JSON list of C-alpha atoms and ligand atoms in Angstrom, two decimals:
[
{"chain": "A", "resi": 34, "resn": "MET", "atom": "CA", "xyz": [95.91, 102.08, 121.33]},
{"chain": "A", "resi": 35, "resn": "PRO", "atom": "CA", "xyz": [98.56, 102.57, 118.71]},
{"chain": "A", "resi": 36, "resn": "VAL", "atom": "CA", "xyz": [97.83, 102.50, 115.03]},
{"chain": "A", "resi": 37, "resn": "LEU", "atom": "CA", "xyz": [100.74, 100.67, 113.43]},
{"chain": "A", "resi": 38, "resn": "PRO", "atom": "CA", "xyz": [102.64, 101.89, 110.36]},
{"chain": "A", "resi": 39, "resn": "VAL", "atom": "CA", "xyz": [101.77, 99.80, 107.30]},
{"chain": "A", "resi": 40, "resn": "LYS", "atom": "CA", "xyz": [104.68, 98.47, 105.22]},
{"chain": "A", "resi": 41, "resn": "ILE", "atom": "CA", "xyz": [104.61, 99.44, 101.56]},
{"chain": "A", "resi": 42, "resn": "TYR", "atom": "CA", "xyz": [105.44, 97.38, 98.45]},
{"chain": "A", "resi": 43, "resn": "GLY", "atom": "CA", "xyz": [109.17, 96.78, 98.30]},
{"chain": "A", "resi": 44, "resn": "ASP", "atom": "CA", "xyz": [109.56, 96.19, 102.04]},
{"chain": "A", "resi": 45, "resn": "PRO", "atom": "CA", "xyz": [111.21, 92.77, 102.61]},
{"chain": "A", "resi": 46, "resn": "CYS", "atom": "CA", "xyz": [108.63, 91.88, 105.32]},
{"chain": "A", "resi": 47, "resn": "LEU", "atom": "CA", "xyz": [105.98, 91.62, 102.62]},
{"chain": "A", "resi": 48, "resn": "LYS", "atom": "CA", "xyz": [107.99, 89.01, 100.67]},
{"chain": "A", "resi": 49, "resn": "ALA", "atom": "CA", "xyz": [108.93, 86.81, 103.64]},
{"chain": "A", "resi": 50, "resn": "LYS", "atom": "CA", "xyz": [107.09, 83.61, 104.56]},
{"chain": "A", "resi": 51, "resn": "SER", "atom": "CA", "xyz": [105.63, 84.07, 108.03]},
{"chain": "A", "resi": 52, "resn": "THR", "atom": "CA", "xyz": [106.04, 81.56, 110.85]},
{"chain": "A", "resi": 53, "resn": "SER", "atom": "CA", "xyz": [103.33, 79.95, 112.98]},
{"chain": "A", "resi": 54, "resn": "VAL", "atom": "CA", "xyz": [102.29, 81.32, 116.35]},
{"chain": "A", "resi": 55, "resn": "GLU", "atom": "CA", "xyz": [103.26, 78.88, 119.13]},
{"chain": "A", "resi": 56, "resn": "THR", "atom": "CA", "xyz": [101.33, 80.38, 122.05]},
{"chain": "A", "resi": 57, "resn": "ILE", "atom": "CA", "xyz": [99.01, 83.33, 122.44]},
{"chain": "A", "resi": 58, "resn": "THR", "atom": "CA", "xyz": [101.06, 85.60, 124.68]},
{"chain": "A", "resi": 59, "resn": "PRO", "atom": "CA", "xyz": [100.03, 89.05, 125.97]},
{"chain": "A", "resi": 60, "resn": "GLU", "atom": "CA", "xyz": [102.27, 90.48, 123.23]},
{"chain": "A", "resi": 61, "resn": "ILE", "atom": "CA", "xyz": [100.25, 88.60, 120.58]},
{"chain": "A", "resi": 62, "resn": "LEU", "atom": "CA", "xyz": [96.99, 89.91, 122.06]},
{"chain": "A", "resi": 63, "resn": "THR", "atom": "CA", "xyz": [98.35, 93.45, 121.94]},
{"chain": "A", "resi": 64, "resn": "LEU", "atom": "CA", "xyz": [99.41, 92.93, 118.33]},
{"chain": "A", "resi": 65, "resn": "LEU", "atom": "CA", "xyz": [95.91, 91.66, 117.42]},
{"chain": "A", "resi": 66, "resn": "ARG", "atom": "CA", "xyz": [94.28, 94.67, 119.05]},
{"chain": "A", "resi": 67, "resn": "ASP", "atom": "CA", "xyz": [96.65, 97.12, 117.37]},
{"chain": "A", "resi": 68, "resn": "MET", "atom": "CA", "xyz": [96.14, 95.43, 114.01]},
{"chain": "A", "resi": 69, "resn": "GLY", "atom": "CA", "xyz": [92.38, 95.90, 114.45]},
{"chain": "A", "resi": 70, "resn": "GLU", "atom": "CA", "xyz": [92.84, 99.60, 115.24]},
{"chain": "A", "resi": 71, "resn": "THR", "atom": "CA", "xyz": [95.09, 99.96, 112.21]},
{"chain": "A", "resi": 72, "resn": "LEU", "atom": "CA", "xyz": [92.54, 98.22, 109.97]},
{"chain": "A", "resi": 73, "resn": "TYR", "atom": "CA", "xyz": [89.79, 100.67, 110.92]},
{"chain": "A", "resi": 74, "resn": "GLU", "atom": "CA", "xyz": [92.04, 103.71, 110.86]},
{"chain": "A", "resi": 75, "resn": "ARG", "atom": "CA", "xyz": [93.21, 102.83, 107.34]},
{"chain": "A", "resi": 76, "resn": "HIS", "atom": "CA", "xyz": [89.68, 101.97, 106.11]},
{"chain": "A", "resi": 77, "resn": "GLY", "atom": "CA", "xyz": [90.65, 98.39, 105.29]},
{"chain": "A", "resi": 78, "resn": "ILE", "atom": "CA", "xyz": [88.76, 95.09, 105.49]},
{"chain": "A", "resi": 79, "resn": "GLY", "atom": "CA", "xyz": [91.76, 92.82, 106.08]},
{"chain": "A", "resi": 80, "resn": "LEU", "atom": "CA", "xyz": [95.27, 93.19, 107.43]},
{"chain": "A", "resi": 81, "resn": "ALA", "atom": "CA", "xyz": [98.05, 90.63, 107.82]},
{"chain": "A", "resi": 82, "resn": "ALA", "atom": "CA", "xyz": [100.78, 90.85, 110.47]},
{"chain": "A", "resi": 83, "resn": "SER", "atom": "CA", "xyz": [103.48, 90.98, 107.78]},
{"chain": "A", "resi": 84, "resn": "GLN", "atom": "CA", "xyz": [101.95, 94.30, 106.67]},
{"chain": "A", "resi": 85, "resn": "VAL", "atom": "CA", "xyz": [102.89, 95.83, 110.01]},
{"chain": "A", "resi": 86, "resn": "GLY", "atom": "CA", "xyz": [106.36, 94.26, 109.93]},
{"chain": "A", "resi": 87, "resn": "VAL", "atom": "CA", "xyz": [105.65, 91.13, 112.02]},
{"chain": "A", "resi": 88, "resn": "ASN", "atom": "CA", "xyz": [106.20, 87.87, 110.13]},
{"chain": "A", "resi": 89, "resn": "LEU", "atom": "CA", "xyz": [103.76, 85.74, 112.12]},
{"chain": "A", "resi": 90, "resn": "ARG", "atom": "CA", "xyz": [100.85, 83.77, 110.65]},
{"chain": "A", "resi": 91, "resn": "ILE", "atom": "CA", "xyz": [98.11, 86.16, 111.78]},
{"chain": "A", "resi": 92, "resn": "PHE", "atom": "CA", "xyz": [95.53, 88.25, 110.00]},
{"chain": "A", "resi": 93, "resn": "VAL", "atom": "CA", "xyz": [92.50, 90.28, 111.04]},
{"chain": "A", "resi": 94, "resn": "MET", "atom": "CA", "xyz": [89.38, 90.81, 108.96]},
{"chain": "A", "resi": 95, "resn": "ASP", "atom": "CA", "xyz": [86.11, 92.75, 109.09]},
{"chain": "A", "resi": 96, "resn": "THR", "atom": "CA", "xyz": [84.18, 92.72, 105.84]},
{"chain": "A", "resi": 97, "resn": "ASP", "atom": "CA", "xyz": [81.00, 94.15, 107.36]},
{"chain": "A", "resi": 98, "resn": "TRP", "atom": "CA", "xyz": [81.87, 97.59, 108.64]},
{"chain": "A", "resi": 99, "resn": "THR", "atom": "CA", "xyz": [82.65, 99.40, 105.41]},
{"chain": "A", "resi": 100, "resn": "ASP", "atom": "CA", "xyz": [81.32, 99.46, 101.90]},
{"chain": "A", "resi": 101, "resn": "ARG", "atom": "CA", "xyz": [84.37, 100.12, 99.77]},
{"chain": "A", "resi": 102, "resn": "ASP", "atom": "CA", "xyz": [82.36, 101.22, 96.74]},
{"chain": "A", "resi": 103, "resn": "GLU", "atom": "CA", "xyz": [79.96, 103.49, 98.60]},
{"chain": "A", "resi": 104, "resn": "GLY", "atom": "CA", "xyz": [82.57, 104.87, 101.02]},
{"chain": "A", "resi": 105, "resn": "ASP", "atom": "CA", "xyz": [80.02, 104.09, 103.73]},
{"chain": "A", "resi": 106, "resn": "GLU", "atom": "CA", "xyz": [81.60, 103.10, 107.05]},
{"chain": "A", "resi": 107, "resn": "THR", "atom": "CA", "xyz": [78.49, 102.76, 109.16]},
{"chain": "A", "resi": 108, "resn": "GLY", "atom": "CA", "xyz": [78.16, 98.96, 109.16]},
{"chain": "A", "resi": 109, "resn": "PRO", "atom": "CA", "xyz": [78.48, 96.97, 112.40]},
{"chain": "A", "resi": 110, "resn": "ARG", "atom": "CA", "xyz": [82.03, 96.23, 113.51]},
{"chain": "A", "resi": 111, "resn": "ASN", "atom": "CA", "xyz": [82.72, 92.53, 113.40]},
{"chain": "A", "resi": 112, "resn": "LEU", "atom": "CA", "xyz": [86.47, 92.16, 113.80]},
{"chain": "A", "resi": 113, "resn": "ARG", "atom": "CA", "xyz": [87.76, 88.61, 113.55]},
{"chain": "A", "resi": 114, "resn": "PHE", "atom": "CA", "xyz": [91.22, 87.28, 114.40]},
{"chain": "A", "resi": 115, "resn": "PHE", "atom": "CA", "xyz": [92.80, 84.46, 112.40]},
{"chain": "A", "resi": 116, "resn": "ILE", "atom": "CA", "xyz": [95.88, 82.76, 113.86]},
{"chain": "A", "resi": 117, "resn": "ASN", "atom": "CA", "xyz": [97.76, 80.01, 111.94]},
{"chain": "A", "resi": 118, "resn": "PRO", "atom": "CA", "xyz": [95.03, 79.79, 109.27]},
{"chain": "A", "resi": 119, "resn": "GLU", "atom": "CA", "xyz": [94.95, 76.90, 106.78]},
{"chain": "A", "resi": 120, "resn": "ILE", "atom": "CA", "xyz": [92.84, 76.67, 103.64]},
{"chain": "A", "resi": 121, "resn": "THR", "atom": "CA", "xyz": [91.44, 73.13, 103.79]},
{"chain": "A", "resi": 122, "resn": "TRP", "atom": "CA", "xyz": [89.24, 73.30, 100.69]},
{"chain": "A", "resi": 123, "resn": "GLU", "atom": "CA", "xyz": [88.58, 75.65, 97.81]},
{"chain": "A", "resi": 124, "resn": "SER", "atom": "CA", "xyz": [85.78, 75.69, 95.26]},
{"chain": "A", "resi": 125, "resn": "GLU", "atom": "CA", "xyz": [86.56, 74.74, 91.67]},
{"chain": "A", "resi": 126, "resn": "GLU", "atom": "CA", "xyz": [84.59, 77.75, 90.50]},
{"chain": "A", "resi": 127, "resn": "ASP", "atom": "CA", "xyz": [86.62, 80.93, 90.49]},
{"chain": "A", "resi": 128, "resn": "GLY", "atom": "CA", "xyz": [85.96, 84.51, 89.49]},
{"chain": "A", "resi": 129, "resn": "PRO", "atom": "CA", "xyz": [87.45, 87.99, 89.24]},
{"chain": "A", "resi": 130, "resn": "TYR", "atom": "CA", "xyz": [87.16, 90.78, 91.79]},
{"chain": "A", "resi": 131, "resn": "SER", "atom": "CA", "xyz": [88.88, 94.14, 91.87]},
{"chain": "A", "resi": 132, "resn": "GLU", "atom": "CA", "xyz": [91.35, 93.93, 94.76]},
{"chain": "A", "resi": 133, "resn": "GLY", "atom": "CA", "xyz": [93.40, 96.56, 96.48]},
{"chain": "A", "resi": 134, "resn": "CYS", "atom": "CA", "xyz": [95.86, 96.38, 99.36]},
{"chain": "A", "resi": 135, "resn": "LEU", "atom": "CA", "xyz": [96.94, 98.82, 102.08]},
{"chain": "A", "resi": 136, "resn": "SER", "atom": "CA", "xyz": [100.54, 97.86, 101.21]},
{"chain": "A", "resi": 137, "resn": "VAL", "atom": "CA", "xyz": [100.07, 98.58, 97.49]},
{"chain": "A", "resi": 138, "resn": "PRO", "atom": "CA", "xyz": [98.35, 101.99, 97.61]},
{"chain": "A", "resi": 139, "resn": "GLY", "atom": "CA", "xyz": [96.84, 103.44, 94.47]},
{"chain": "A", "resi": 140, "resn": "ILE", "atom": "CA", "xyz": [96.57, 100.15, 92.58]},
{"chain": "A", "resi": 141, "resn": "GLU", "atom": "CA", "xyz": [93.46, 98.03, 92.07]},
{"chain": "A", "resi": 142, "resn": "ALA", "atom": "CA", "xyz": [93.16, 95.13, 89.68]},
{"chain": "A", "resi": 143, "resn": "ASP", "atom": "CA", "xyz": [90.97, 92.12, 88.98]},
{"chain": "A", "resi": 144, "resn": "VAL", "atom": "CA", "xyz": [92.29, 88.95, 90.58]},
{"chain": "A", "resi": 145, "resn": "TYR", "atom": "CA", "xyz": [90.82, 85.49, 89.90]},
{"chain": "A", "resi": 146, "resn": "ARG", "atom": "CA", "xyz": [90.33, 83.34, 92.98]},
{"chain": "A", "resi": 147, "resn": "PRO", "atom": "CA", "xyz": [88.10, 80.45, 94.09]},
{"chain": "A", "resi": 148, "resn": "LEU", "atom": "CA", "xyz": [84.69, 81.84, 95.06]},
{"chain": "A", "resi": 149, "resn": "SER", "atom": "CA", "xyz": [84.50, 79.93, 98.33]},
{"chain": "A", "resi": 150, "resn": "VAL", "atom": "CA", "xyz": [87.03, 78.32, 100.64]},
{"chain": "A", "resi": 151, "resn": "ARG", "atom": "CA", "xyz": [87.06, 76.37, 103.85]},
{"chain": "A", "resi": 152, "resn": "LEU", "atom": "CA", "xyz": [89.36, 77.87, 106.45]},
{"chain": "A", "resi": 153, "resn": "ARG", "atom": "CA", "xyz": [90.68, 76.36, 109.68]},
{"chain": "A", "resi": 154, "resn": "TRP", "atom": "CA", "xyz": [92.29, 78.67, 112.21]},
{"chain": "A", "resi": 155, "resn": "MET", "atom": "CA", "xyz": [92.84, 79.43, 115.88]},
{"chain": "A", "resi": 156, "resn": "ASP", "atom": "CA", "xyz": [90.95, 82.37, 117.35]},
{"chain": "A", "resi": 157, "resn": "GLU", "atom": "CA", "xyz": [92.29, 84.86, 119.90]},
{"chain": "A", "resi": 158, "resn": "LYS", "atom": "CA", "xyz": [91.18, 82.61, 122.77]},
{"chain": "A", "resi": 159, "resn": "GLY", "atom": "CA", "xyz": [93.17, 79.68, 121.40]},
{"chain": "A", "resi": 160, "resn": "LYS", "atom": "CA", "xyz": [90.07, 77.86, 120.17]},
{"chain": "A", "resi": 161, "resn": "MET", "atom": "CA", "xyz": [90.28, 75.99, 116.85]},
{"chain": "A", "resi": 162, "resn": "ARG", "atom": "CA", "xyz": [87.64, 77.00, 114.35]},
{"chain": "A", "resi": 163, "resn": "GLU", "atom": "CA", "xyz": [86.67, 75.88, 110.87]},
{"chain": "A", "resi": 164, "resn": "GLU", "atom": "CA", "xyz": [84.22, 77.58, 108.58]},
{"chain": "A", "resi": 165, "resn": "GLN", "atom": "CA", "xyz": [83.26, 77.81, 104.94]},
{"chain": "A", "resi": 166, "resn": "LEU", "atom": "CA", "xyz": [83.69, 81.37, 103.73]},
{"chain": "A", "resi": 167, "resn": "GLU", "atom": "CA", "xyz": [81.79, 82.85, 100.80]},
{"chain": "A", "resi": 168, "resn": "GLU", "atom": "CA", "xyz": [81.86, 85.98, 98.68]},
{"chain": "A", "resi": 169, "resn": "LEU", "atom": "CA", "xyz": [83.84, 88.89, 100.15]},
{"chain": "A", "resi": 170, "resn": "ASP", "atom": "CA", "xyz": [84.87, 86.85, 103.22]},
{"chain": "A", "resi": 171, "resn": "ALA", "atom": "CA", "xyz": [86.36, 84.15, 100.98]},
{"chain": "A", "resi": 172, "resn": "ARG", "atom": "CA", "xyz": [88.03, 86.76, 98.80]},
{"chain": "A", "resi": 173, "resn": "CYS", "atom": "CA", "xyz": [89.54, 88.72, 101.67]},
{"chain": "A", "resi": 174, "resn": "ALA", "atom": "CA", "xyz": [90.70, 85.61, 103.59]},
{"chain": "A", "resi": 175, "resn": "GLN", "atom": "CA", "xyz": [92.56, 84.32, 100.50]},
{"chain": "A", "resi": 176, "resn": "HIS", "atom": "CA", "xyz": [94.20, 87.71, 99.95]},
{"chain": "A", "resi": 177, "resn": "GLU", "atom": "CA", "xyz": [95.32, 87.85, 103.60]},
{"chain": "A", "resi": 178, "resn": "PHE", "atom": "CA", "xyz": [96.39, 84.19, 103.60]},
{"chain": "A", "resi": 179, "resn": "ASP", "atom": "CA", "xyz": [98.63, 84.97, 100.62]},
{"chain": "A", "resi": 180, "resn": "HIS", "atom": "CA", "xyz": [100.34, 87.69, 102.67]},
{"chain": "A", "resi": 181, "resn": "LEU", "atom": "CA", "xyz": [101.43, 85.03, 105.17]},
{"chain": "A", "resi": 182, "resn": "ASN", "atom": "CA", "xyz": [103.31, 83.32, 102.35]},
{"chain": "A", "resi": 183, "resn": "GLY", "atom": "CA", "xyz": [104.85, 86.53, 101.03]},
{"chain": "A", "resi": 184, "resn": "ILE", "atom": "CA", "xyz": [102.46, 86.77, 98.06]},
{"chain": "A", "resi": 185, "resn": "LEU", "atom": "CA", "xyz": [100.82, 90.06, 97.08]},
{"chain": "A", "resi": 186, "resn": "PHE", "atom": "CA", "xyz": [97.76, 90.38, 94.87]},
{"chain": "A", "resi": 187, "resn": "VAL", "atom": "CA", "xyz": [99.87, 91.99, 92.14]},
{"chain": "A", "resi": 188, "resn": "ASP", "atom": "CA", "xyz": [101.94, 88.77, 92.04]},
{"chain": "A", "resi": 189, "resn": "ARG", "atom": "CA", "xyz": [98.78, 86.95, 90.92]},
{"chain": "A", "resi": 190, "resn": "LEU", "atom": "CA", "xyz": [98.08, 89.21, 87.96]},
{"chain": "A", "resi": 191, "resn": "PRO", "atom": "CA", "xyz": [98.70, 88.05, 84.40]},
{"chain": "A", "resi": 192, "resn": "PHE", "atom": "CA", "xyz": [102.07, 89.08, 82.99]},
{"chain": "A", "resi": 193, "resn": "ALA", "atom": "CA", "xyz": [100.56, 91.65, 80.61]},
{"chain": "A", "resi": 194, "resn": "LYS", "atom": "CA", "xyz": [98.71, 93.40, 83.43]},
{"chain": "A", "resi": 195, "resn": "ARG", "atom": "CA", "xyz": [101.78, 93.43, 85.66]},
{"chain": "A", "resi": 196, "resn": "THR", "atom": "CA", "xyz": [103.78, 94.95, 82.83]},
{"chain": "A", "resi": 197, "resn": "LEU", "atom": "CA", "xyz": [101.20, 97.74, 82.58]},
{"chain": "A", "resi": 198, "resn": "LEU", "atom": "CA", "xyz": [101.58, 98.40, 86.31]},
{"chain": "A", "resi": 199, "resn": "ALA", "atom": "CA", "xyz": [105.38, 98.13, 86.36]},
{"chain": "A", "resi": 200, "resn": "GLY", "atom": "CA", "xyz": [105.92, 101.89, 86.45]},
{"chain": "A", "resi": 201, "resn": "LYS", "atom": "CA", "xyz": [103.52, 102.41, 89.38]},
{"chain": "A", "resi": 202, "resn": "LEU", "atom": "CA", "xyz": [105.06, 99.50, 91.27]},
{"chain": "A", "resi": 203, "resn": "ARG", "atom": "CA", "xyz": [108.58, 100.87, 90.76]},
{"chain": "A", "resi": 204, "resn": "LYS", "atom": "CA", "xyz": [107.37, 104.18, 92.17]},
{"chain": "A", "resi": 205, "resn": "LEU", "atom": "CA", "xyz": [106.00, 102.45, 95.28]},
{"chain": "A", "resi": 206, "resn": "LYS", "atom": "CA", "xyz": [109.36, 100.76, 95.75]},
{"chain": "A", "resi": 207, "resn": "GLY", "atom": "CA", "xyz": [110.97, 104.17, 95.56]},
{"chain": "A", "resi": 208, "resn": "LEU", "atom": "CA", "xyz": [112.92, 103.08, 92.49]},
{"chain": "A", "resi": 209, "resn": "ALA", "atom": "CA", "xyz": [111.26, 105.28, 89.88]},
{"chain": "B", "resi": 395, "resn": "ZN", "atom": "ZN1", "xyz": [96.89, 93.09, 101.18]}
]
């Protein structure tokens, strides 16, 4: 199964708003599977289709298998597929968490987001699901959901922080 190349900051795919999936075709199922392989290969916990150059409203997530801080990748694999996700509720309480992104390598920064959200989506079998997500699941789902609207975590940083990172970001774009 192919591991897909991940688009890096500056690629227009990452800024585009993705479109909804109409039907789950064999091509979509292949894409989901390849995105999963890519996620594990790149040691990620979430990956949106736009990050592999496909502007469809799809992301995959597995927050169980790896402990980012410990570098421990022995957790159970629990890959989940999210098609046409919608955030139907978010908690008033928010908080910071140090986020990174496979498309913005070498940069991590605290992003404030609601601590829990309710998400509605279609799974890979075409079944509608709705669930309240907490902690890292809520965090990761919001980060991936942003990708579907062309928003990167660095876009959510305060101006002063983004200014500090401007040099690194220019380098990623190949402009420095
Ligand atoms: Zn990301």
